[in-house]
XYZ file of C-alpha atoms in Angstrom:
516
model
C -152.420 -272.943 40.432
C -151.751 -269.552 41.347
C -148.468 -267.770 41.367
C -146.335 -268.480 44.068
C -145.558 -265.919 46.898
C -142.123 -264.205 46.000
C -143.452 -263.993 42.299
C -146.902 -262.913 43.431
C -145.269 -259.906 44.977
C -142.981 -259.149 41.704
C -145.951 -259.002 39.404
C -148.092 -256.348 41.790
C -145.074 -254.521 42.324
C -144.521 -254.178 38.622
C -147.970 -253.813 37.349
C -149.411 -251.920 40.695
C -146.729 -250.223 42.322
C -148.425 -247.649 43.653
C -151.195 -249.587 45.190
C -151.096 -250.048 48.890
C -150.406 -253.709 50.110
C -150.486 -253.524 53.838
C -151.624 -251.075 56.108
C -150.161 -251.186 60.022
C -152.070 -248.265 62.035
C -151.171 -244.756 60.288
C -148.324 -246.852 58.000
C -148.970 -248.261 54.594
C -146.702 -249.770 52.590
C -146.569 -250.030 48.735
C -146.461 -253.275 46.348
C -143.540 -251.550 45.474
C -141.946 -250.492 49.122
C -142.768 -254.436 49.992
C -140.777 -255.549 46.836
C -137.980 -253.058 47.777
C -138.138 -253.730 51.054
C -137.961 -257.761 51.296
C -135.531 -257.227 48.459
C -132.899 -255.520 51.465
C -134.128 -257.609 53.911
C -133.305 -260.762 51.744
C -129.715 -259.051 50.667
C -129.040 -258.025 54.799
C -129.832 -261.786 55.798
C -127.620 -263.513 52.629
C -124.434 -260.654 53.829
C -124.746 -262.283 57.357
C -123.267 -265.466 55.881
C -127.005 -267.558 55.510
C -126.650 -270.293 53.724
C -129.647 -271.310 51.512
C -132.052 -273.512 53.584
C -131.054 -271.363 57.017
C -133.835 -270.816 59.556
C -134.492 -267.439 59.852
C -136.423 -266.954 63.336
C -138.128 -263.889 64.278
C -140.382 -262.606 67.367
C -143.142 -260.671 65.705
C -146.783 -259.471 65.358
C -148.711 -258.913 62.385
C -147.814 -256.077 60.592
C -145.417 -254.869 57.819
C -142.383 -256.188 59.584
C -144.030 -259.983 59.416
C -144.727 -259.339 55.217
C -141.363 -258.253 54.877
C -139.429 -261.038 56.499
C -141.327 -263.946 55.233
C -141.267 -262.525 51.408
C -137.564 -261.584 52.164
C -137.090 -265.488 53.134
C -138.808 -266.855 50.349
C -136.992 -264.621 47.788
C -133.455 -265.515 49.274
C -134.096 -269.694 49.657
C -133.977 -269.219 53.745
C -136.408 -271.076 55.926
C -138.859 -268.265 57.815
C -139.205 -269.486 61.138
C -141.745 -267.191 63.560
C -141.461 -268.042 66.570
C -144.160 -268.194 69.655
C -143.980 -264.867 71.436
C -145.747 -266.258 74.296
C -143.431 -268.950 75.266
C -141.156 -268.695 78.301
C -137.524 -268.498 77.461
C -136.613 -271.858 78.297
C -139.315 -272.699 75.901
C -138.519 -270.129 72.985
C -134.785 -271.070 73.194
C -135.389 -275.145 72.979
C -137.606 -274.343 70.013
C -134.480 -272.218 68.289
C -132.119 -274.582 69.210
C -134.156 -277.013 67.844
C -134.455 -275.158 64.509
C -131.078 -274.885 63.924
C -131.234 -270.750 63.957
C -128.930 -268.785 61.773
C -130.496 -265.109 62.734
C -133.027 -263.810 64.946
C -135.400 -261.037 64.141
C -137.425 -259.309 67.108
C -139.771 -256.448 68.031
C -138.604 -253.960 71.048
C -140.962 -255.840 73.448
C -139.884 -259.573 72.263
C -135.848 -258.291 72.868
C -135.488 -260.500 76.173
C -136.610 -263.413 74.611
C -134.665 -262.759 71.423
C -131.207 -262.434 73.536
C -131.641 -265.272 75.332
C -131.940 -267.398 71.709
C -128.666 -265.214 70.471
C -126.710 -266.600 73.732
C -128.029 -270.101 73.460
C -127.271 -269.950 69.885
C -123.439 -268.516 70.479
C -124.094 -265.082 69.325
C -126.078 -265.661 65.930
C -127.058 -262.099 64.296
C -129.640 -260.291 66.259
C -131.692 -257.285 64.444
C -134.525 -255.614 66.011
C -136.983 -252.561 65.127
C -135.847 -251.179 68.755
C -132.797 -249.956 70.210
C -130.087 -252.053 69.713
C -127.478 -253.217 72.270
C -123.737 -253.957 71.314
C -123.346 -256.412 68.438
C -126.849 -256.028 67.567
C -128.824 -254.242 64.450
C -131.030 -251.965 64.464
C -133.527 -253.016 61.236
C -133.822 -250.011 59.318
C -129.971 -249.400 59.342
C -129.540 -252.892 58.830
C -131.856 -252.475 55.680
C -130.384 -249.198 54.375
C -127.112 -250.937 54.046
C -128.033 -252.916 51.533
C -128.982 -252.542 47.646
C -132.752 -253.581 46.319
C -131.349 -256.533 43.883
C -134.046 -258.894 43.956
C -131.775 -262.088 44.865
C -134.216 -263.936 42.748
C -135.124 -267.074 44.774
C -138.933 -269.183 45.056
C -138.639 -272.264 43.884
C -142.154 -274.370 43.905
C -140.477 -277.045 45.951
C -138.637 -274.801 48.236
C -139.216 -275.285 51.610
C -139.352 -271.888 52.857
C -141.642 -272.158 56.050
C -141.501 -273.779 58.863
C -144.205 -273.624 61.708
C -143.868 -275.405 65.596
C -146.711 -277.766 66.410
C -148.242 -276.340 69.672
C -146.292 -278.889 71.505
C -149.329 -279.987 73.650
C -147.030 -283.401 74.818
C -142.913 -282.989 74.735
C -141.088 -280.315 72.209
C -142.905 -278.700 69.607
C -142.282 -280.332 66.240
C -141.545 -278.117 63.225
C -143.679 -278.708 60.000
C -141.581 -278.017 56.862
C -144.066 -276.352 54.459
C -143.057 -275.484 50.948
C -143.850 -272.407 48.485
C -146.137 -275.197 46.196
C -147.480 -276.678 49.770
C -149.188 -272.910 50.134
C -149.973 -271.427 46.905
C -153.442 -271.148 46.161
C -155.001 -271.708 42.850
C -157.971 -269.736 40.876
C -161.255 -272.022 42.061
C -159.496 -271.399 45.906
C -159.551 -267.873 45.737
C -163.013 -267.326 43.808
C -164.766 -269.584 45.933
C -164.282 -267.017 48.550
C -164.483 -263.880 46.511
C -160.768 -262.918 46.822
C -159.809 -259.888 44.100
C -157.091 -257.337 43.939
C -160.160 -255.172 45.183
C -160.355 -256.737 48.139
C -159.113 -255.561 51.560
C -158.320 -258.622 54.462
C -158.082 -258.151 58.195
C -154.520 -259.650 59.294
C -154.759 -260.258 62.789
C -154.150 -264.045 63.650
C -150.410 -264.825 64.941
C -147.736 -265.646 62.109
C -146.839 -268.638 64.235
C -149.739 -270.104 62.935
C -150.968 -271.523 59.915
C -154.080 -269.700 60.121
C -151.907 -265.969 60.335
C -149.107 -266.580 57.951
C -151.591 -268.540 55.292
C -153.655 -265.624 55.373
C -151.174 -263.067 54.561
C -149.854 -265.350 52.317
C -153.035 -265.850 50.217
C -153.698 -261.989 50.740
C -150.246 -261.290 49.050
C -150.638 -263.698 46.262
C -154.198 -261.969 45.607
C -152.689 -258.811 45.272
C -155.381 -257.659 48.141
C -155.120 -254.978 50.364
C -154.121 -256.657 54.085
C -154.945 -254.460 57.103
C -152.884 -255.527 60.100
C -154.072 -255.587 63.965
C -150.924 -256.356 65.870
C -152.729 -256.953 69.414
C -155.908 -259.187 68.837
C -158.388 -257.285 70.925
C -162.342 -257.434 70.511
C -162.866 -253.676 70.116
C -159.855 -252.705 68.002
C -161.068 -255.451 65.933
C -164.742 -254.294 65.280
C -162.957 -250.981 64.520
C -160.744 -251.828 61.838
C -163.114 -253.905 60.599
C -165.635 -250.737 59.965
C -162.991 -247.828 59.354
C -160.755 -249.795 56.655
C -164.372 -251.240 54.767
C -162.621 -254.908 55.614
C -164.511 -257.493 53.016
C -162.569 -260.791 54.300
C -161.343 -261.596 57.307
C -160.523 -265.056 59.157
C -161.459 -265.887 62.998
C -161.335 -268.577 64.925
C -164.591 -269.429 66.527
C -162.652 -268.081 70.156
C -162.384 -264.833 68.140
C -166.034 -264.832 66.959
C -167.035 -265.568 70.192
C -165.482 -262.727 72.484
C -166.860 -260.184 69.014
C -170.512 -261.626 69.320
C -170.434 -261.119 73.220
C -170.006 -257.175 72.564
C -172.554 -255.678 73.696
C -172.333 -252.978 71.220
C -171.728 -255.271 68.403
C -174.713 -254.636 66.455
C -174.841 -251.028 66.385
C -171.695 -251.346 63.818
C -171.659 -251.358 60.240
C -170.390 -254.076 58.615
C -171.821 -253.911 55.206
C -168.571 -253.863 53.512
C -167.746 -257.543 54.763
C -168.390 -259.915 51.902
C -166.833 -263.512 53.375
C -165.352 -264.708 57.450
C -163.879 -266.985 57.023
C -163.618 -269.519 60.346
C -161.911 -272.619 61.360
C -158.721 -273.621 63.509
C -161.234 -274.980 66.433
C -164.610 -276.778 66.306
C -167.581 -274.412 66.355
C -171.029 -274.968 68.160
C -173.994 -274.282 65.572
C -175.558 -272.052 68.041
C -172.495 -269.794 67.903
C -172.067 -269.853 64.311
C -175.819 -268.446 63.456
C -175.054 -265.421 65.942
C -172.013 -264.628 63.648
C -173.783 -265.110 61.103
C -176.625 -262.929 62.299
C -174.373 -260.513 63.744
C -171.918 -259.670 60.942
C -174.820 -260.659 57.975
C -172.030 -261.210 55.386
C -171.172 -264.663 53.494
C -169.361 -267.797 56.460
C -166.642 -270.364 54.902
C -165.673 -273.103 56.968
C -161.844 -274.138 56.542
C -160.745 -277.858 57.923
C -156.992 -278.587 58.093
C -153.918 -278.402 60.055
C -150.651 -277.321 59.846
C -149.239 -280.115 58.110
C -151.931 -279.888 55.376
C -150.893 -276.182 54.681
C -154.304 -275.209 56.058
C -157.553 -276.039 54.751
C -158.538 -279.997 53.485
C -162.216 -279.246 53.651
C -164.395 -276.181 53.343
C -167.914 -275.345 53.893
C -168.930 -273.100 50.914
C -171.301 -270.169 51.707
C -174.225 -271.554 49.654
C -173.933 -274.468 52.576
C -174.897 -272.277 55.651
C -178.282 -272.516 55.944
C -180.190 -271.160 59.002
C -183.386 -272.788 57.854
C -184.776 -276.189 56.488
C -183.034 -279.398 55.852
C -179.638 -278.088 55.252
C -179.202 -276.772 58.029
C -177.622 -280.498 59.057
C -174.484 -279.345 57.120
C -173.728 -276.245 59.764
C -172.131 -279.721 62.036
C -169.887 -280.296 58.993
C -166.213 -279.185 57.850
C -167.749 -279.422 53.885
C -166.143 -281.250 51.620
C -162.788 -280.698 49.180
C -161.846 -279.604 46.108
C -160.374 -280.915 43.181
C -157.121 -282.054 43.841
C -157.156 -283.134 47.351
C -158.414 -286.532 49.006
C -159.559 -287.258 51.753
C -160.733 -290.788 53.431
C -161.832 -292.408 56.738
C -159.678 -295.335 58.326
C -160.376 -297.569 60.875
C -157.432 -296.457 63.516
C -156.714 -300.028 64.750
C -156.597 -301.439 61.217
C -155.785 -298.502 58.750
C -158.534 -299.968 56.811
C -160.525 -297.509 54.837
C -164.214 -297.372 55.648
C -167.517 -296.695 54.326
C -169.699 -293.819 54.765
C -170.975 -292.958 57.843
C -168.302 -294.793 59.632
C -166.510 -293.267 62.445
C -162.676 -293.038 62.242
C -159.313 -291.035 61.498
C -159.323 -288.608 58.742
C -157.265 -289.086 56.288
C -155.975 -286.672 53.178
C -153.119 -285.887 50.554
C -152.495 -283.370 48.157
C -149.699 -281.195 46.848
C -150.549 -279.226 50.030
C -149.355 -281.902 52.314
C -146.237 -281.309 54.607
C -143.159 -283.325 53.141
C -142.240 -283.686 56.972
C -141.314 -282.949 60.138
C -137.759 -280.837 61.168
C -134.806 -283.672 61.903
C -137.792 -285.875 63.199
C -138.056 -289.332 61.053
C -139.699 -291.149 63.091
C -142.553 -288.839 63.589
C -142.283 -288.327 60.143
C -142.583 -292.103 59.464
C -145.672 -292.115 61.661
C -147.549 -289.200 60.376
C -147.916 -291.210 56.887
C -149.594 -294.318 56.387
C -147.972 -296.857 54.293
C -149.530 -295.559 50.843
C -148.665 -292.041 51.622
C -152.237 -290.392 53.139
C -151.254 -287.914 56.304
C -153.016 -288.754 59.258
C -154.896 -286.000 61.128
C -155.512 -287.631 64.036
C -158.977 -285.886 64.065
C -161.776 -288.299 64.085
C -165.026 -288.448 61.637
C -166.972 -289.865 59.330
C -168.083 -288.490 55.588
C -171.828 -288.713 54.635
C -172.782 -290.134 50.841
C -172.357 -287.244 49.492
C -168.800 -286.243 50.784
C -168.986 -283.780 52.946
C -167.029 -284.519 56.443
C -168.170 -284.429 59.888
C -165.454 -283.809 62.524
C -166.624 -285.577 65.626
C -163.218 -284.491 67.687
C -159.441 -285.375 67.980
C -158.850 -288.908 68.509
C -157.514 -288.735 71.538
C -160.080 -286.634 73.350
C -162.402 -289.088 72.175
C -164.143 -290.669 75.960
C -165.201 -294.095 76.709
C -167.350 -294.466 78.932
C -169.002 -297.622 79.971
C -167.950 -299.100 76.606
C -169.697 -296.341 74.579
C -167.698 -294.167 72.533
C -168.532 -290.200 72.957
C -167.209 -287.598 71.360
C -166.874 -284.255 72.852
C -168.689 -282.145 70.421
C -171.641 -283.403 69.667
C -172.203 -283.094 74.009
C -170.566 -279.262 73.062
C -173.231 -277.723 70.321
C -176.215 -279.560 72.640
C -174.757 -277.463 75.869
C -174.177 -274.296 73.558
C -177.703 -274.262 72.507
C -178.765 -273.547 75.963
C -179.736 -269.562 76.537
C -177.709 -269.296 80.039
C -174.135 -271.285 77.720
C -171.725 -268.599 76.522
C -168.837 -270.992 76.412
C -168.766 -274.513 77.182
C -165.529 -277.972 76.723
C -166.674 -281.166 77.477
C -164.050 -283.454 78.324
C -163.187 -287.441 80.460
C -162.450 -287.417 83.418
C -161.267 -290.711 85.366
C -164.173 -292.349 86.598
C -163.814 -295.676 88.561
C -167.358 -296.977 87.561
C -167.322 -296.216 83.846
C -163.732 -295.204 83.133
C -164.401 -292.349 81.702
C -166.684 -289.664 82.569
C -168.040 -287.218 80.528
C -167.383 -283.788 82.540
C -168.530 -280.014 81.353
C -167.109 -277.286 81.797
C -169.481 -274.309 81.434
C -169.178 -270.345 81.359
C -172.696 -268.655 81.731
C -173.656 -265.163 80.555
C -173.815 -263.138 82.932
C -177.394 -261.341 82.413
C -178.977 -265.216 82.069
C -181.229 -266.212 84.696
C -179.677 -268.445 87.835
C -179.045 -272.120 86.672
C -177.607 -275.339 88.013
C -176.273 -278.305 86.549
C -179.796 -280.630 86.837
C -180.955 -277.714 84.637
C -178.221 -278.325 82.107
C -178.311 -281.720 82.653
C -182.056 -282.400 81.436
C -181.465 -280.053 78.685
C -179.028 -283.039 77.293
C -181.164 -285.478 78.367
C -183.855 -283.820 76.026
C -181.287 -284.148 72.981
C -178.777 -286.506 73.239
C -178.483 -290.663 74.678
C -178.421 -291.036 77.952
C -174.780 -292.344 78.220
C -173.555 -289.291 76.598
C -175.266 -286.684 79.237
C -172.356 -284.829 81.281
C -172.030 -286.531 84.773
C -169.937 -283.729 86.542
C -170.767 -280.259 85.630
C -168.071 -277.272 86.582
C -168.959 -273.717 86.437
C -166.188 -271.585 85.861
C -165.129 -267.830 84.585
C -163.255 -268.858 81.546
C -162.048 -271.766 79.512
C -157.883 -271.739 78.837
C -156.890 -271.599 75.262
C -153.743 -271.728 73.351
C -152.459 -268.211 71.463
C -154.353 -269.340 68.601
C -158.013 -270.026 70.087
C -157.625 -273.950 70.834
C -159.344 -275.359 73.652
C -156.345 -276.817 76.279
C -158.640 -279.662 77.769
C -155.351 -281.303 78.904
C -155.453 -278.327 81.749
C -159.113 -278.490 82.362
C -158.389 -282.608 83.048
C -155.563 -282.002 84.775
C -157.502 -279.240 87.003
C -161.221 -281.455 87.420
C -159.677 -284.820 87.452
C -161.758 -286.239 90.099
C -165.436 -285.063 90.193
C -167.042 -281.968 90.234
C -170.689 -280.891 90.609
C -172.269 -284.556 89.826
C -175.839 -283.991 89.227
């Protein structure tokens, strides 16, 4: 096991402190200045009367503010809470009530949402990198005021993290995550070709797993991390090119908007040695465009938030455009030592063979130790003997790699046959007019479910209908598993992190569409 965060940061600091840790536009910041820095920020928060295990929210992008707050947390014992950005008020404010908030931390443009936590949460401290109001503080101040002491916190079983479930039914729930649940170890970061050398694109939200577990693993590295704030196509290609980026994580949303560009190609991206991708299913037809697009090494990462991130990955020596392995491009790959995984019948619990359909299954030292204040869901995201259920459905082949078919609950029935959204997804996605494409159930009253599409075409492909699309299925795929309403629209909604909201495309095309 590698070190864990807070000491990561003390060793580069002491043996590198002149190397540059994070850039943010024209701004770098030094292993040292990061040690320094979280070292204030960790002293400012403990002066404000934080208690050890205090949530510590904060309304920011990626950048050097987001490093220094979450190594500032897990140096002082407080709980770093980011918060959604994109959340109304009256959503930001149940989430900070429901974490219990001791402080809040914002950026000038997330100060409305930040002051309507601090009056919910009867005038807790408020410090933001813009201009202050009365009985507010204004960060660098705030910082100045306090000496560099390292308050010397990080335990392994610390839980220093906590991230909000997307809340996709009720409240979001917030996953406790520990320093041990997210410290990498050595066969984790060679696998991917992570070195001190190496420089990583930081652009994913730090309200996710998949933007704060990158920086983290970044930081423990000791690699370079070049921060995009705003997650826009173009800025991305650019940093990606000026800063020589080798690693870099997307989610296949991401890859698709950079693969659309129609200047894409004319880039140079010869510096890129691994993308990582994950977060989302992707269709194999979009994954050999990135791949023939950006013509470095593709890792696959499987997990969730409770799991700390990745259960599964698809190594690079697995992504084969041509011959027989090319069958593994539809899998998540398979784990590494120390982490299980199974398949269990979801009516029974009963493990299965391979092959067999049903809910993943995993534990490891990387596993959540449970939900904020919420026992019950706690209780129920365990099975009896202690595996955390996904509630992601697949099966794993003899040789252990794992095939996601989709999340249990978007599975459809229809006519008694079970169908499962994705395969339907990479046969629709193969088509030349498909740039984006959900399938999805929609009520049906002769077969209960029906399976629906909706498709986004490109816009130079030539004029095509849904019988067109149709009887490219029909080519591919059973006959009971062919969409039976077909919608054409501009674009599919997705979460802040890439995910797919099918809940609003039911909600909108509950009912029938164009039924071939």
């Amino acid at each position: 096991m590698g070190p864990y965060l807070p000491d990561a940061v003390r060793r580069h600091a002491a043996e590198r402190p002149d190397a540059v840790a994070l850039v943010e536009g024209e701004r770098t910041l030094t292993w040292s200045g990061l040690d320094a820095r979280s070292n204030r920020a960790a002293q400012a928060l403990l002066a404000a009367g934080l208690e050890a295990g205090t949530h510590v929210g904060y309304l920011v992008r990626p950048g050097l503010l987001s490093a220094e707050l979450l190594v500032a947390c897990a140096k002082a014992g407080l709980v770093a809470t980011p918060l959604n950005w994109r959340l109304s008020e009256r959503e930001l404010t149940a989430v900070a009530e429901d974490a219990e908030l001791g402080a809040i931390l914002a950026q000038a443009e997330f100060l409305p949402g930040a002051r309507a936590v601090r009056t919910a949460l009867s005038g807790i401290p408020l410090v933001t990198d813009g201009a202050a109001g009365p009985d507010e503080y204004a960060y660098e101040p705030w910082l100045r005021a306090r000496p560099a002491a390292d308050p010397g916190g990080g335990a392994q079983d610390t839980v220093f993290l906590q991230l909000y479930t997307s809340g996709t039914t009720g409240l979001p729930k917030g996953v406790q995550l520990t320093l041990g649940n997210v410290s990498a170890d050595e066969e984790q970061l060679a696998e991917a070709g992570w070195s001190q050398e190496s420089v990583g694109l930081y652009a994913m939200p730090v309200f996710h797993i998949a933007g704060t577990g990158w920086l983290i693993l970044a930081l423990c590295t000791g690699a370079r991390s070049v921060a995009l704030p705003d997650l826009e196509p173009h800025k991305i290609i650019e940093l990606l090119e000026r800063h020589r980026v080798t690693h870099s994580f997307f989610v296949p949303a991401v890859l698709h908007l950079l693969t659309a560009l129609p200047d894409v190609r004319k880039h140079d991206f010869s510096a890129l040695h691994t993308i990582v991708y994950g977060a989302s299913p992707i269709t194999p037809a979009l994954l050999r465009r990135s791949m023939e697009v950006f013509g470095c090494r593709f890792m696959q990462k499987y997990g969730q938030t409770e799991s700390a991130g990745s259960v599964t990955r698809l190594l690079p020596e697995d992504h084969a455009l041509e011959g027989p392995g090319t069958t593994l491009l539809r899998s998540a790959g398979n784990t590494r030592p120390g982490i299980d995984v199974a398949i269990a019948d979801p009516a029974t619990g009963e493990h299965v063979p391979p092959g067999t359909v049903g809910e993943i299954l995993t534990r490891s030292r990387h596993v959540t130790p449970g939900y904020w204040k919420r026992p019950k869901e706690t209780t129920e995201l365990f099975t009896a003997d202690g595996w955390l259920r996904s509630g992601d459905a697949g099966y794993l082949d003899k040789d252990g790699y794992l095939f996601i078919t989709d999340r249990i609950k978007d599975m459809i029935i229809t006519g008694g046959e079970n169908v499962y959204p994705i395969e339907v997804e990479s046969v629709l996605a193969e088509h030349s007019a498909v740039l984006d494409v959900a399938v999805f159930g929609t009520l049906d009253e002769r077969w209960g479910e029906a399976v629906t599409a909706a498709v986004v075409l490109r816009q130079d492909a030539a004029p095509v209908g849904a019988d067109d699309l149709v009887a490219f299925t029909r080519e591919r795929i059973a006959s009971y598993k062919k969409p039976r309403h077909v919608h054409f629209v501009d674009e599919l909604p997705r979460n802040p992190s890439g995910k797919l909201l099918k809940r609003v495309l039911r909600q909108r095309f509950d009912g029938g569409g164009v039924t071939p």
